[in-house]
PDB file of C-alpha atoms and ligand atoms in Angstrom:
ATOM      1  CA  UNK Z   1     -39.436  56.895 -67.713  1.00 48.00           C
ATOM      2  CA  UNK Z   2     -43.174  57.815 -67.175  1.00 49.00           C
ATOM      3  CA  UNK Z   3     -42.321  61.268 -68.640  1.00 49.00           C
ATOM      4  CA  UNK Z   4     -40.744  59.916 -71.875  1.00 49.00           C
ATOM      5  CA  UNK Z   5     -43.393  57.227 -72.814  1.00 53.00           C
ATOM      6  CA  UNK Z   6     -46.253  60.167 -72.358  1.00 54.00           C
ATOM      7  CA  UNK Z   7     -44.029  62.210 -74.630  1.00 54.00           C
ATOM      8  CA  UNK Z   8     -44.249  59.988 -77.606  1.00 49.00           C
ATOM      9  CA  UNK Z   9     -47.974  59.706 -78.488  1.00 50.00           C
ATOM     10  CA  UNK Z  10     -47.293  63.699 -78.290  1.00 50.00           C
ATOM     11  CA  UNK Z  11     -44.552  63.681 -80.610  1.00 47.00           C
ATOM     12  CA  UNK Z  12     -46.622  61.393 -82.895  1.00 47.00           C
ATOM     13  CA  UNK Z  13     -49.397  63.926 -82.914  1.00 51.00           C
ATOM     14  CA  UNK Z  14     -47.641  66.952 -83.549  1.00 45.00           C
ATOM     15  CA  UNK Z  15     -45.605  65.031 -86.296  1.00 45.00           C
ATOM     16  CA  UNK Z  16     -49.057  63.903 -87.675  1.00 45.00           C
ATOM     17  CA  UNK Z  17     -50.046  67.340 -87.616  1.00 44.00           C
ATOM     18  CA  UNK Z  18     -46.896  68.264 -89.202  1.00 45.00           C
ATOM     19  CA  UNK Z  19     -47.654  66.011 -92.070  1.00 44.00           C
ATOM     20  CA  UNK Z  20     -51.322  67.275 -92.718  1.00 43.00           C
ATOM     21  CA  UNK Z  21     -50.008  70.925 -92.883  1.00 43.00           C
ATOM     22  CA  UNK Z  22     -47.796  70.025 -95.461  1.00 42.00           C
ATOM     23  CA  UNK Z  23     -49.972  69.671 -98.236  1.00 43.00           C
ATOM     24  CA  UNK Z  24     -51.695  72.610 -98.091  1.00 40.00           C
ATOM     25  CA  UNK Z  25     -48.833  75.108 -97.051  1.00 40.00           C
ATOM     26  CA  UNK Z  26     -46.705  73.756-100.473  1.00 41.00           C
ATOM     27  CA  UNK Z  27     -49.901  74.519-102.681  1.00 43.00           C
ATOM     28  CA  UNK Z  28     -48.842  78.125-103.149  1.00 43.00           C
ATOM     29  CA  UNK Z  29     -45.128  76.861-103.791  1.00 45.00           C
ATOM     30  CA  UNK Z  30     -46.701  74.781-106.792  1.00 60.00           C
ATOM     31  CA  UNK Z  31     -47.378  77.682-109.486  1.00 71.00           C
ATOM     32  CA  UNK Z  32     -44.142  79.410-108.180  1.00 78.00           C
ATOM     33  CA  UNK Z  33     -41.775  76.242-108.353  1.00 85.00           C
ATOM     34  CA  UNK Z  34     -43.019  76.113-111.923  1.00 91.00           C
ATOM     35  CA  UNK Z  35     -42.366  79.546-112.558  1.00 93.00           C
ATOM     36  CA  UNK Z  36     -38.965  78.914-111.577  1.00 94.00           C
ATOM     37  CA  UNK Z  37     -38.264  76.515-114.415  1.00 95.00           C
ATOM     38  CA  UNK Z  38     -38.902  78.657-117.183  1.00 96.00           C
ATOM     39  CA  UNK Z  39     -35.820  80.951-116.565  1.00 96.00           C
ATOM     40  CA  UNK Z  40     -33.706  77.998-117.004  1.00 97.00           C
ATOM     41  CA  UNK Z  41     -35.656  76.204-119.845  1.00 98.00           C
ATOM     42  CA  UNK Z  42     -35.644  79.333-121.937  1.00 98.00           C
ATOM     43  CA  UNK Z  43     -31.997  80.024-121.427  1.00 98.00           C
ATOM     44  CA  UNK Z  44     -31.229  76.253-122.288  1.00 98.00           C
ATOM     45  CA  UNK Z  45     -33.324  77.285-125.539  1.00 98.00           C
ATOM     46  CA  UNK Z  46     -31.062  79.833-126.100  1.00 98.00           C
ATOM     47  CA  UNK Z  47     -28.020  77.612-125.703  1.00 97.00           C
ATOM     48  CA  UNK Z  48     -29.830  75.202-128.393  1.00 98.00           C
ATOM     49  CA  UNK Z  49     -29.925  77.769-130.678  1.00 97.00           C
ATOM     50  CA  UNK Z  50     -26.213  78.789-129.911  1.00 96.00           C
ATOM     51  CA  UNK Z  51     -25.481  75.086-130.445  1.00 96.00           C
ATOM     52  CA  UNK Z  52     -26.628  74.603-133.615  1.00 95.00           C
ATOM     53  CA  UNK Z  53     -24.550  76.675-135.544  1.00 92.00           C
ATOM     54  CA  UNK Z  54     -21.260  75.049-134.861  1.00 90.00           C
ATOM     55  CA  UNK Z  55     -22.926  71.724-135.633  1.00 89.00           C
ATOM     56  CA  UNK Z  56     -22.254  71.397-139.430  1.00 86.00           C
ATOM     57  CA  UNK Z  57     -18.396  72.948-138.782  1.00 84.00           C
ATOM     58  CA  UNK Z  58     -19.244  74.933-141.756  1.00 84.00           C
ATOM     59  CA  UNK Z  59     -18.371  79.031-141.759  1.00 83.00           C
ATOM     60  CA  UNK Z  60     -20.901  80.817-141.215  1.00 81.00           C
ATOM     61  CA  UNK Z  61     -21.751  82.324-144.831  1.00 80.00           C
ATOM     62  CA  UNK Z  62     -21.223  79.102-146.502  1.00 83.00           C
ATOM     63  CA  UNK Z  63     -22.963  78.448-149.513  1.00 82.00           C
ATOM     64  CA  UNK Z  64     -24.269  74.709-148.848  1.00 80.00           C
ATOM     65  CA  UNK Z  65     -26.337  76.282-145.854  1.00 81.00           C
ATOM     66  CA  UNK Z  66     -28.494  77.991-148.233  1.00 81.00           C
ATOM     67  CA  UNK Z  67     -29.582  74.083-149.452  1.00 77.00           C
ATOM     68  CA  UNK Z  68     -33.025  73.326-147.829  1.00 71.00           C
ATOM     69  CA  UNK Z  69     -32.765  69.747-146.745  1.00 79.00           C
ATOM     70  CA  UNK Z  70     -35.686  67.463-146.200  1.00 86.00           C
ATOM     71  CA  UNK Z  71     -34.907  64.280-145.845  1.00 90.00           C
ATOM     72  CA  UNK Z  72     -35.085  63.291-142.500  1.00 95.00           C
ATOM     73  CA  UNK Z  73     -38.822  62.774-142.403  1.00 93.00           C
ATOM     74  CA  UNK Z  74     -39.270  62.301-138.286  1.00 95.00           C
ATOM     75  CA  UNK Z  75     -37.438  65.765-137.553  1.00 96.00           C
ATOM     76  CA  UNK Z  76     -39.873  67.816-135.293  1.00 95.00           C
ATOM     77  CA  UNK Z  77     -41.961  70.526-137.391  1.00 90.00           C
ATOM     78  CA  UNK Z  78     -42.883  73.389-135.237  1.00 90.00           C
ATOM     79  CA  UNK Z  79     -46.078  75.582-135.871  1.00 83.00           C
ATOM     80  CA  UNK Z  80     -45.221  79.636-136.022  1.00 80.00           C
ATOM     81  CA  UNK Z  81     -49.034  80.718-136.933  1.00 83.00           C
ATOM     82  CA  UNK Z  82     -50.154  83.059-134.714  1.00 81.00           C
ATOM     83  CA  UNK Z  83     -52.805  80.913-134.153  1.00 83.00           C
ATOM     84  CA  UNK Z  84     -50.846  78.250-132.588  1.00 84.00           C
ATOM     85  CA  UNK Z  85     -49.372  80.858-130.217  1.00 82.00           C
ATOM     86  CA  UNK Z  86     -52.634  81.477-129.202  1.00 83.00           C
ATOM     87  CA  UNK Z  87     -53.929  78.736-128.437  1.00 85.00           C
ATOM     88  CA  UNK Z  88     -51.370  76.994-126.157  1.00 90.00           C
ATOM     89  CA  UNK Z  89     -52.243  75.384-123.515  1.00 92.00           C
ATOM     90  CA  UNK Z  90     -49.982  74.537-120.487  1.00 94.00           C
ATOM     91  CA  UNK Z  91     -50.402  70.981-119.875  1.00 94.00           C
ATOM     92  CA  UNK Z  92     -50.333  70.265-124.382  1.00 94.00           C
ATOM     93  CA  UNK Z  93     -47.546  72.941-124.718  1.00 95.00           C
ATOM     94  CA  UNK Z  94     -45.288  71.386-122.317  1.00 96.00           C
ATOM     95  CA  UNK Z  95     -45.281  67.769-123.292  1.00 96.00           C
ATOM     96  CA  UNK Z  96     -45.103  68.708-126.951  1.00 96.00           C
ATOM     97  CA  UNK Z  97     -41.999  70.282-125.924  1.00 97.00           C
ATOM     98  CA  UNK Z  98     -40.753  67.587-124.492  1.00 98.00           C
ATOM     99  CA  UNK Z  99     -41.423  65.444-127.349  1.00 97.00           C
ATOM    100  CA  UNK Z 100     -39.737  67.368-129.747  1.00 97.00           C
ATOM    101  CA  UNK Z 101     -36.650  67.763-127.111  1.00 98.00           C
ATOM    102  CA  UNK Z 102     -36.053  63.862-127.178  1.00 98.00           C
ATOM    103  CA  UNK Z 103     -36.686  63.758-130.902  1.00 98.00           C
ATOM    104  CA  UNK Z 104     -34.316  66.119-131.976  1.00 98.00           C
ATOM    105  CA  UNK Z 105     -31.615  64.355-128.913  1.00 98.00           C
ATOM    106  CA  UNK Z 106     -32.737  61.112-130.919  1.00 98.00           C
ATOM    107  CA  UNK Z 107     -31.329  62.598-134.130  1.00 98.00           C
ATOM    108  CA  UNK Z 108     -28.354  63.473-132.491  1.00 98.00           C
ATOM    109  CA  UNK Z 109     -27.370  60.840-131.155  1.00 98.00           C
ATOM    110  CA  UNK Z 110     -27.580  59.721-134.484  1.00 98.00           C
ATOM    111  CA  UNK Z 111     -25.706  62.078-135.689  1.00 97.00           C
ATOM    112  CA  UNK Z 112     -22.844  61.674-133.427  1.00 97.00           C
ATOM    113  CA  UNK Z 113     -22.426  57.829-133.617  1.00 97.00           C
ATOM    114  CA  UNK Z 114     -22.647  58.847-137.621  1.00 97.00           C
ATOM    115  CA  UNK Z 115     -19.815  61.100-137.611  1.00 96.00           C
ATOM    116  CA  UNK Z 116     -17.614  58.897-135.669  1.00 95.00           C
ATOM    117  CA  UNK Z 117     -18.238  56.300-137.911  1.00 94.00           C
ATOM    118  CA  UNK Z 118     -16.656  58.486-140.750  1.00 95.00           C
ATOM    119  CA  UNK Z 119     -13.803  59.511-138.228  1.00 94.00           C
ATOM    120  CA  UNK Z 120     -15.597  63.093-138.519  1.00 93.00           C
ATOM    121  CA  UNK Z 121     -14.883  65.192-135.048  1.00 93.00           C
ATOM    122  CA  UNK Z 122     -18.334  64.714-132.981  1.00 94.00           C
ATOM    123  CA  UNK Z 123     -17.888  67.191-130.063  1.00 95.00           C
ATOM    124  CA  UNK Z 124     -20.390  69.702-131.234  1.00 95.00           C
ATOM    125  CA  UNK Z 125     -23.140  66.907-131.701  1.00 96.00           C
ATOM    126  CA  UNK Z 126     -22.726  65.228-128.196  1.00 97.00           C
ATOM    127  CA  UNK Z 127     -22.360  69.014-126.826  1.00 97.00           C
ATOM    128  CA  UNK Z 128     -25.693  69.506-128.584  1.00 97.00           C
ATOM    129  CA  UNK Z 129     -26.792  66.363-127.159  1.00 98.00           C
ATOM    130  CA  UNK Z 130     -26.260  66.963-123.748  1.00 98.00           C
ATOM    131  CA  UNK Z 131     -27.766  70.581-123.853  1.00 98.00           C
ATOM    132  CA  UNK Z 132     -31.105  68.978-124.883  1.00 98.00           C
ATOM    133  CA  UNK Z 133     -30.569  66.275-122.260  1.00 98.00           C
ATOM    134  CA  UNK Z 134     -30.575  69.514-119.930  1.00 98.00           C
ATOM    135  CA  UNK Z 135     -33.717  70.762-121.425  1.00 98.00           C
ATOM    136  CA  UNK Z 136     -35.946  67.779-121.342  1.00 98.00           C
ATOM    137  CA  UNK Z 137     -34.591  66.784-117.921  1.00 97.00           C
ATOM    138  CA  UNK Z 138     -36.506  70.243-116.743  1.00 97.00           C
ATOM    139  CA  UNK Z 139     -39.523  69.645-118.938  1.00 98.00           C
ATOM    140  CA  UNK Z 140     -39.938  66.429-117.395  1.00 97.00           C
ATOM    141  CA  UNK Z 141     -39.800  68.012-113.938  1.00 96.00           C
ATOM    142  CA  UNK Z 142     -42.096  70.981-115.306  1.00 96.00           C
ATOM    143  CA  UNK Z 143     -44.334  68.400-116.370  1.00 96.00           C
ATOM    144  CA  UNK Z 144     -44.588  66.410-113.029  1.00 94.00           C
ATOM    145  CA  UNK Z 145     -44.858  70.061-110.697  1.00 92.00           C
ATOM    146  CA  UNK Z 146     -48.327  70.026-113.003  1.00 92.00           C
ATOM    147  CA  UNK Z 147     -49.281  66.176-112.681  1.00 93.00           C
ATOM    148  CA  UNK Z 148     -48.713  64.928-115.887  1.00 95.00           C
ATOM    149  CA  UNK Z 149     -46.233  62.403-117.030  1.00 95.00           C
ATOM    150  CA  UNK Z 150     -43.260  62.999-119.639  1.00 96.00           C
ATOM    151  CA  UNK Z 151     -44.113  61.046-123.424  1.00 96.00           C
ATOM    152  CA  UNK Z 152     -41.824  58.950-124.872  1.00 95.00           C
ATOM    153  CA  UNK Z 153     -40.833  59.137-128.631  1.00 94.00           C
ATOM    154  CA  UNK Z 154     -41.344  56.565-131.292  1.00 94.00           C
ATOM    155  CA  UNK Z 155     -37.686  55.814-132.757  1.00 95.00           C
ATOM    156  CA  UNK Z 156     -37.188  57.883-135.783  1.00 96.00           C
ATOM    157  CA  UNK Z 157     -36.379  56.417-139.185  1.00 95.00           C
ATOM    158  CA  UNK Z 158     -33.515  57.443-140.001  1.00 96.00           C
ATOM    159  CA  UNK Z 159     -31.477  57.063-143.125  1.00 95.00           C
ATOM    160  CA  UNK Z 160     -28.404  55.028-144.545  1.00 95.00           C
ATOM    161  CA  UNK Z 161     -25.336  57.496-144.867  1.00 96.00           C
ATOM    162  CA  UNK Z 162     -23.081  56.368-147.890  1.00 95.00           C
ATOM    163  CA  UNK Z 163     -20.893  59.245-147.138  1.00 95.00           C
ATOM    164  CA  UNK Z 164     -19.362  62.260-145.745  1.00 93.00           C
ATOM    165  CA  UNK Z 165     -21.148  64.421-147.961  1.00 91.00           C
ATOM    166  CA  UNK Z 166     -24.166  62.866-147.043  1.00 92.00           C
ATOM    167  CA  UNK Z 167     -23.473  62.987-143.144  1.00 94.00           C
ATOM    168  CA  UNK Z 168     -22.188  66.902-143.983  1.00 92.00           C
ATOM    169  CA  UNK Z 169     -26.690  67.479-145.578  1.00 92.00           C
ATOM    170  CA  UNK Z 170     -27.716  65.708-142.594  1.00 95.00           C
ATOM    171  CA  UNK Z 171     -26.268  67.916-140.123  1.00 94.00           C
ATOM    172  CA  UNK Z 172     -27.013  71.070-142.184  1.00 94.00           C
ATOM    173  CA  UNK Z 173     -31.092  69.755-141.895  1.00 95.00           C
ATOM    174  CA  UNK Z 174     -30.762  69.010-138.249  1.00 96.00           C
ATOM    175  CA  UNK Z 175     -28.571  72.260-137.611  1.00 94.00           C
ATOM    176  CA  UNK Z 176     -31.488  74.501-139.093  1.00 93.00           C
ATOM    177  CA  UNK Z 177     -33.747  72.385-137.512  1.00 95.00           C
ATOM    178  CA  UNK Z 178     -32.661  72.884-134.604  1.00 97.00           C
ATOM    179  CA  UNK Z 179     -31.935  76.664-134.237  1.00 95.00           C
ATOM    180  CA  UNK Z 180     -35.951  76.892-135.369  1.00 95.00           C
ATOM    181  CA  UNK Z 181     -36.800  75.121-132.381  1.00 97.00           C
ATOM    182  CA  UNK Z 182     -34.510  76.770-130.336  1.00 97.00           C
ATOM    183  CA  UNK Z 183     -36.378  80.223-131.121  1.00 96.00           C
ATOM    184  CA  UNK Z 184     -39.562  78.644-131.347  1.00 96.00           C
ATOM    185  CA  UNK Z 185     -39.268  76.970-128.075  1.00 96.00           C
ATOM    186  CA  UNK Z 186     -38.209  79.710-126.059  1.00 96.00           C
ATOM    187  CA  UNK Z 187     -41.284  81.800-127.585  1.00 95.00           C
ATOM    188  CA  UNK Z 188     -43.529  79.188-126.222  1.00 95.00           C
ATOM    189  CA  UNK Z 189     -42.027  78.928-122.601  1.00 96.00           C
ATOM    190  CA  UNK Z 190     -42.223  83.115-122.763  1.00 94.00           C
ATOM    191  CA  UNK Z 191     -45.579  82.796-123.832  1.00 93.00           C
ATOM    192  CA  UNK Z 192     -46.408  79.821-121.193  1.00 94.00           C
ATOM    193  CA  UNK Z 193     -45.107  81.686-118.636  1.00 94.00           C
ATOM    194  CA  UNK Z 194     -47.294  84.797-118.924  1.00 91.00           C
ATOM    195  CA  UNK Z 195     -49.816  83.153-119.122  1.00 89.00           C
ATOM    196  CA  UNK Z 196     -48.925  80.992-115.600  1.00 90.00           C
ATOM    197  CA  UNK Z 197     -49.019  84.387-114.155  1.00 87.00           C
ATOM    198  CA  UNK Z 198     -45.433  84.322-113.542  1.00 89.00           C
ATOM    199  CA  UNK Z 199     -43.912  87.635-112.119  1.00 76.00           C
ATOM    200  CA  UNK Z 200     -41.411  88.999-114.834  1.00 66.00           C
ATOM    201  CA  UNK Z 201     -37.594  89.120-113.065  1.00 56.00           C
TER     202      UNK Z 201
HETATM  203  C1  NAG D   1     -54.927  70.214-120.797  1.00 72.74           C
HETATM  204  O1  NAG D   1     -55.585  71.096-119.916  1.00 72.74           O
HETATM  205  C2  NAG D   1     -56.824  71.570-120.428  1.00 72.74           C
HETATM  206  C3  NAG D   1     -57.349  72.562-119.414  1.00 72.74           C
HETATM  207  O2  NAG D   1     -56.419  73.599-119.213  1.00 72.74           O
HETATM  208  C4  NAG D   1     -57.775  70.414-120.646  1.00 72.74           C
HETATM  209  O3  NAG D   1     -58.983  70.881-121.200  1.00 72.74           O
HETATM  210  C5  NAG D   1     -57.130  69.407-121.580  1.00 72.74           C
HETATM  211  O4  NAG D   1     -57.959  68.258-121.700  1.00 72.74           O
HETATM  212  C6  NAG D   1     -55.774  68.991-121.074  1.00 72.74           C
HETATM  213  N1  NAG D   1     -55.152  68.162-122.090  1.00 72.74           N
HETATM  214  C7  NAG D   1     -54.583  67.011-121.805  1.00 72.74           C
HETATM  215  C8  NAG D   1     -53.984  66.291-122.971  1.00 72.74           C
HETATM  216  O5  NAG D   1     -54.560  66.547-120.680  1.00 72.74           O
HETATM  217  C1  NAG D   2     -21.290  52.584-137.639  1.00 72.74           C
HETATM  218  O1  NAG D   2     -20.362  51.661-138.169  1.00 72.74           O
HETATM  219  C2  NAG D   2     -20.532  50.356-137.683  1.00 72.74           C
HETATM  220  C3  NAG D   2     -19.388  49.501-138.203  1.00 72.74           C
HETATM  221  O2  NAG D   2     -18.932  49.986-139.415  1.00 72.74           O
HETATM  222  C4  NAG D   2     -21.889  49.825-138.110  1.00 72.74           C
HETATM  223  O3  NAG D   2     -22.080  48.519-137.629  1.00 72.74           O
HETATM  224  C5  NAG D   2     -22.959  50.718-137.554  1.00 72.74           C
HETATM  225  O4  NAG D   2     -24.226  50.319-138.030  1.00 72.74           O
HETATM  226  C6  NAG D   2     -22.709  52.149-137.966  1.00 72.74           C
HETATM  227  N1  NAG D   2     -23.636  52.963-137.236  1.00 72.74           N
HETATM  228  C7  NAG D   2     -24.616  53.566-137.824  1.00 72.74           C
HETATM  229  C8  NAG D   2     -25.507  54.357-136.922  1.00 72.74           C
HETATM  230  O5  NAG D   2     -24.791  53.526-139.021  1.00 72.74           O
HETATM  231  C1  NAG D   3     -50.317  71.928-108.962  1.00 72.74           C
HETATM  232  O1  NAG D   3     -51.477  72.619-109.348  1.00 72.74           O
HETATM  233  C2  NAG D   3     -52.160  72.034-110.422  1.00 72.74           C
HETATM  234  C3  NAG D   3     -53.304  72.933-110.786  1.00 72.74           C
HETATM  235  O2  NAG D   3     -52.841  74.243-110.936  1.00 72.74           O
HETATM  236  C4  NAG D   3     -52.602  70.644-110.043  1.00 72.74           C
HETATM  237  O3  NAG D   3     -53.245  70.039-111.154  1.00 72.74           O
HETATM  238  C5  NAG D   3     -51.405  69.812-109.665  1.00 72.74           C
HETATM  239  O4  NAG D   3     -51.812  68.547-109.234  1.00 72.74           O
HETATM  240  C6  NAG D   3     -50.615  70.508-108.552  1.00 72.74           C
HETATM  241  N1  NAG D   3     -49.398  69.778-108.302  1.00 72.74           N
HETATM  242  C7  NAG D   3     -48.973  69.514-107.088  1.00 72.74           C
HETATM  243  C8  NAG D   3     -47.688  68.780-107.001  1.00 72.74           C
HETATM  244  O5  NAG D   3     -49.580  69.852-106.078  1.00 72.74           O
HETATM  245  C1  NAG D   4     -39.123  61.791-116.423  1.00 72.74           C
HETATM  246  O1  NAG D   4     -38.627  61.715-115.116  1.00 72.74           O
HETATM  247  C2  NAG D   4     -38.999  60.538-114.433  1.00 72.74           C
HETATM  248  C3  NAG D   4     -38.557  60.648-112.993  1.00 72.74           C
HETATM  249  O2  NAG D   4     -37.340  61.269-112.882  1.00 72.74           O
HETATM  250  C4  NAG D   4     -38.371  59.349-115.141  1.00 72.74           C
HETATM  251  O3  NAG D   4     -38.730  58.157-114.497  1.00 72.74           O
HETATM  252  C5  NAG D   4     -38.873  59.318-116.573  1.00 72.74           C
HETATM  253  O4  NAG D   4     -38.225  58.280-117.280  1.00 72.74           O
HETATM  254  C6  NAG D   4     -38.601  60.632-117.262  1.00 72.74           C
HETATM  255  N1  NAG D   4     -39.270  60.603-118.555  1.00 72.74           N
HETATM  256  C7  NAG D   4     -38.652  60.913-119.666  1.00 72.74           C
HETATM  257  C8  NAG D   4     -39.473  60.816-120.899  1.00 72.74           C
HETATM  258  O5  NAG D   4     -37.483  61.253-119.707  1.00 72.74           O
END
């Protein structure tokens, strides 16, 4: 009995010890656990832009894709001046990511519950859905691996759709939309990662 009881405070301490190594031994696992996310983040940017052209269910040369639509005012705009690629920053670049993930799964959401409402088939838009799900899901954990917490978006306005022709613009503008941010994003995680000092694989 004698034995055991001494044991414990000496289990304790080495436990205790344990504990205070842990800190410090996963600080060289923090840059590298982030560098992990970026293969995934830029392939899921990759499936967003492979997801966007089935959205509309229009061919691929159709002549209504050529219409520039504008009208859904809360859609992300993303910055392509070399400038901005410059100038990113890790923590600013990340979140902003983030944002514009949620807002564009905010639109489809929108989207979807749209087209079912006009009996319209609604795969592609909850497939779309769910791949952004995916990708904000591991900008959220990016995010946390560097301290900072995931934004929220305001709602977007969104407009009345009197009908299918309307719904059919829509998803054009959100299709288009979309496969820019797919590119853009996954130039911006490329770019982020370099500059994390990220081995290439
Ligand atoms: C992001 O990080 C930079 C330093 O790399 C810092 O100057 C800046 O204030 C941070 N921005 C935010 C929004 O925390
Ligand atoms: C879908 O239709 C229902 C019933 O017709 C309506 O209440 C709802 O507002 C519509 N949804 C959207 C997003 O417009
Ligand atoms: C990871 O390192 C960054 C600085 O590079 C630091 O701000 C952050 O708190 C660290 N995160 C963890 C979980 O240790
Ligand atoms: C990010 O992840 C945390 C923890 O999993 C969760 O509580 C939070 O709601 C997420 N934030 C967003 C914007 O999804």
């Amino acid at each position: 009995m004698k034995l055991i009881h001494d044991s414990i405070p000496c289990l304790l301490h080495l436990l205790l010890l344990a504990e205070l190594f842990v800190p410090s031994s996963s600080r060289p696992a923090n840059t590298s656990s982030l560098c992990t996310m970026f293969g995934p983040m830029i392939h899921q940017g990759e499936k967003l832009v492979q997801v966007s052209k089935t959205l509309h269910g229009l061919p691929e040369n159709h002549k209504l894709l050529n219409t520039v639509g504008n009208k859904l005012q809360d859609l992300p705009h993303m910055q392509h001046t070399a400038a901005h690629f410059k100038s990113l920053k890790l923590n600013e670049s990340l979140s902003q990511l983030c944002l514009f993930t949620q807002s564009f799964r905010l639109h489809m959401d929108w989207l979807k519950t749209e087209k079912h409402n006009f009996s319209l088939p609604s795969e592609t838009a909850e497939d779309a859905s769910t791949q952004l799900l995916l990708l904000s899901t591991l900008l959220n954990k990016s995010l946390q691996q560097i301290g900072e917490d995931a934004p929220r978006p305001p709602a977007p306005s969104l407009p009345v759709v009197s009908s299918a022709f309307d719904l059919l613009q829509f998803s054009i503008e959100i299709s288009q939309r979309l496969q820019v941010f797919g590119h853009w994003s996954k130039r911006v995680l490329h770019s982020l990662k370099r500059r994390s000092g990220c081995r290439r694989h």
